[in-house]
Amino acid sequence: MDVNQPKQEHLLALKVMRLTKPTLFTNIPVTCEERDLPGNLFNQLMKDDPSTVKGAESLMLGEMLTLPQNFGNIFLGETFSSYISVHNDSSQVVKDILVKADLQTSSQRLNLSASSAAVAELKPDCCIDDVIHHEVKEIGTHILVCAVSYTTQTGEKMYFRKFFKFQVLKPLDVKTKFYNAETDEVFLEAQIQNITTSPMFMEKVSLEPSMMYNVAELNTVNTAGESESTFGSRTYLQPMDTRQYLYCLKPKQEFAEKAGVIKGVTVIGKLDIVWKTNLGERGRLQTSQLQRMAPGYGDVRLSLETIPDTVNLEEPFDITCKVTNCSSERTMDLVLEMCNTNSIHWCGVSGRQLGKLHPSSSLHLALTLLSSVQGLQSVSGLRLTDTFLKRTYEYDDIAQVCVVASEVKQG
């Protein structure tokens, strides 16, 4: 005859609580004018309410703090903290207590316990406390697994565990755009949107460049000798608001001098974003390595090194060009031709020999020209011919220059 044995009650109790910052208490002010029926009753009640701000009772925000009433939202980049307590509810002394806390994500299982050693004994009405911390680096479902094992006075080994499931949400939406300059400079625009339901204080948004680049942040302006953020002194990002950050990356000298090194897909760097939310709770995100497709320049690249912004009509001005052999194998023998356009006229001998240009090497050209038409004029008409392959490379719209009448003096 089978007899159903009653399920044995555990001698220990496990409690788990998430540790978060408190919030400021809010209330709904109810008031009326003195000539209304309640008179000054509502106003007096608000003044007597200990949760209101004295002298500003009609504000919703109070001076008292409220402990969290629920688990709340957890966002990627924040630190998840939890308090674990094991209490001896029995009248017996329990031995060899081992408390283990693991965090199961979609890709891995992490041990968060501060210590792996067992506690020798736990007397009645005593407890074992532990606080665990984990910087959340994955979005999606997370499961906190808390397991407790112990030995009773009779020598029986007991074991139980509890599961706490929560979702990790995405706090920011980050979009990036690259803009290639006429030189080797690259401009990165980062659009950062707050997709949470509360304001954020943006403590830092920086770009950590790869080994090939130096970076300059373009998010400050110089005011009276001091650097001031373009977003003002209070860098708060309201829910669903977007902010744009701009960076200029320039290849380091050792890479800029080697033609062909910056080709194809190149690694730019990664964004490091730090923010604070309710009562200073800190969050941090780092993007993966940002990549961009470097523009193709063919076998020969002609880039502009120097050019004046404004020139006088029918007066010669100088520019400096850089010619680079982008081939990694072939030496070129180049001839320079200068073709006049309707507005741009080149000064000097066209068809001159530039000599041999070895693979991945460069040379600088100092050229003189003038414009016969006012306004914004495009510099065009340069031709480079490789005499070895009988191949001609055409370069138009190299740059633009503002042409003004001679009597206009530039200060």
PDB file of N, CA and C in Angstrom, residues 84 97-102 111-120 128-133 147 149:
ATOM      1  N   ILE A  84      20.670  39.370  -1.306  1.00  0.00           N
ATOM      2  CA  ILE A  84      20.238  37.986  -1.087  1.00  0.00           C
ATOM      3  C   ILE A  84      20.370  37.683   0.395  1.00  0.00           C
ATOM      4  N   ILE A  97      26.062  25.550   5.166  1.00  0.00           N
ATOM      5  CA  ILE A  97      25.154  26.297   4.278  1.00  0.00           C
ATOM      6  C   ILE A  97      25.964  26.884   3.129  1.00  0.00           C
ATOM      7  N   LEU A  98      25.507  26.617   1.925  1.00  0.00           N
ATOM      8  CA  LEU A  98      26.156  27.149   0.724  1.00  0.00           C
ATOM      9  C   LEU A  98      25.116  27.878  -0.120  1.00  0.00           C
ATOM     10  N   VAL A  99      25.357  29.157  -0.361  1.00  0.00           N
ATOM     11  CA  VAL A  99      24.451  29.984  -1.166  1.00  0.00           C
ATOM     12  C   VAL A  99      25.152  30.328  -2.475  1.00  0.00           C
ATOM     13  N   LYS A 100      24.499  30.054  -3.573  1.00  0.00           N
ATOM     14  CA  LYS A 100      25.088  30.296  -4.886  1.00  0.00           C
ATOM     15  C   LYS A 100      24.110  31.098  -5.743  1.00  0.00           C
ATOM     16  N   ALA A 101      24.631  32.140  -6.400  1.00  0.00           N
ATOM     17  CA  ALA A 101      23.807  32.984  -7.279  1.00  0.00           C
ATOM     18  C   ALA A 101      24.427  33.010  -8.669  1.00  0.00           C
ATOM     19  N   ASP A 102      23.666  32.577  -9.659  1.00  0.00           N
ATOM     20  CA  ASP A 102      24.091  32.585 -11.052  1.00  0.00           C
ATOM     21  C   ASP A 102      23.133  33.439 -11.874  1.00  0.00           C
ATOM     22  N   ASN A 111      28.578  33.308 -12.701  1.00  0.00           N
ATOM     23  CA  ASN A 111      28.516  33.137 -11.252  1.00  0.00           C
ATOM     24  C   ASN A 111      28.723  34.496 -10.584  1.00  0.00           C
ATOM     25  N   LEU A 112      27.745  34.953  -9.807  1.00  0.00           N
ATOM     26  CA  LEU A 112      27.807  36.266  -9.178  1.00  0.00           C
ATOM     27  C   LEU A 112      28.088  36.194  -7.688  1.00  0.00           C
ATOM     28  N   SER A 113      28.218  35.020  -7.130  1.00  0.00           N
ATOM     29  CA  SER A 113      28.432  34.887  -5.687  1.00  0.00           C
ATOM     30  C   SER A 113      29.779  35.474  -5.296  1.00  0.00           C
ATOM     31  N   ALA A 114      29.770  36.194  -4.186  1.00  0.00           N
ATOM     32  CA  ALA A 114      31.009  36.801  -3.714  1.00  0.00           C
ATOM     33  C   ALA A 114      31.970  35.753  -3.171  1.00  0.00           C
ATOM     34  N   SER A 115      31.425  34.680  -2.587  1.00  0.00           N
ATOM     35  CA  SER A 115      32.270  33.637  -2.001  1.00  0.00           C
ATOM     36  C   SER A 115      31.688  32.275  -2.337  1.00  0.00           C
ATOM     37  N   SER A 116      32.575  31.314  -2.569  1.00  0.00           N
ATOM     38  CA  SER A 116      32.143  29.943  -2.870  1.00  0.00           C
ATOM     39  C   SER A 116      32.300  29.022  -1.672  1.00  0.00           C
ATOM     40  N   ALA A 117      32.719  29.582  -0.530  1.00  0.00           N
ATOM     41  CA  ALA A 117      32.924  28.770   0.670  1.00  0.00           C
ATOM     42  C   ALA A 117      31.611  28.622   1.433  1.00  0.00           C
ATOM     43  N   ALA A 118      31.425  27.450   2.033  1.00  0.00           N
ATOM     44  CA  ALA A 118      30.217  27.177   2.809  1.00  0.00           C
ATOM     45  C   ALA A 118      30.343  27.771   4.204  1.00  0.00           C
ATOM     46  N   VAL A 119      29.212  28.197   4.772  1.00  0.00           N
ATOM     47  CA  VAL A 119      29.164  28.692   6.149  1.00  0.00           C
ATOM     48  C   VAL A 119      29.008  27.489   7.074  1.00  0.00           C
ATOM     49  N   ALA A 120      29.819  27.422   8.117  1.00  0.00           N
ATOM     50  CA  ALA A 120      29.864  26.229   8.975  1.00  0.00           C
ATOM     51  C   ALA A 120      28.514  25.943   9.625  1.00  0.00           C
ATOM     52  N   ILE A 128      22.210  34.784   6.652  1.00  0.00           N
ATOM     53  CA  ILE A 128      23.401  34.996   5.828  1.00  0.00           C
ATOM     54  C   ILE A 128      23.023  35.993   4.741  1.00  0.00           C
ATOM     55  N   ASP A 129      23.768  37.081   4.645  1.00  0.00           N
ATOM     56  CA  ASP A 129      23.453  38.139   3.689  1.00  0.00           C
ATOM     57  C   ASP A 129      24.569  38.262   2.659  1.00  0.00           C
ATOM     58  N   ASP A 130      24.177  38.592   1.457  1.00  0.00           N
ATOM     59  CA  ASP A 130      25.141  38.802   0.381  1.00  0.00           C
ATOM     60  C   ASP A 130      24.576  39.836  -0.593  1.00  0.00           C
ATOM     61  N   VAL A 131      25.448  40.655  -1.140  1.00  0.00           N
ATOM     62  CA  VAL A 131      25.055  41.640  -2.161  1.00  0.00           C
ATOM     63  C   VAL A 131      25.852  41.342  -3.425  1.00  0.00           C
ATOM     64  N   ILE A 132      25.155  41.184  -4.526  1.00  0.00           N
ATOM     65  CA  ILE A 132      25.810  40.877  -5.798  1.00  0.00           C
ATOM     66  C   ILE A 132      25.648  42.039  -6.760  1.00  0.00           C
ATOM     67  N   HIS A 133      26.632  42.204  -7.628  1.00  0.00           N
ATOM     68  CA  HIS A 133      26.619  43.275  -8.622  1.00  0.00           C
ATOM     69  C   HIS A 133      26.998  42.684  -9.982  1.00  0.00           C
ATOM     70  N   ALA A 147      20.539  29.311  -5.502  1.00  0.00           N
ATOM     71  CA  ALA A 147      20.481  27.945  -4.983  1.00  0.00           C
ATOM     72  C   ALA A 147      21.048  27.902  -3.569  1.00  0.00           C
ATOM     73  N   SER A 149      22.023  25.125  -0.399  1.00  0.00           N
ATOM     74  CA  SER A 149      22.176  23.758   0.103  1.00  0.00           C
ATOM     75  C   SER A 149      22.643  23.814   1.551  1.00  0.00           C
TER      76      SER A 149
END
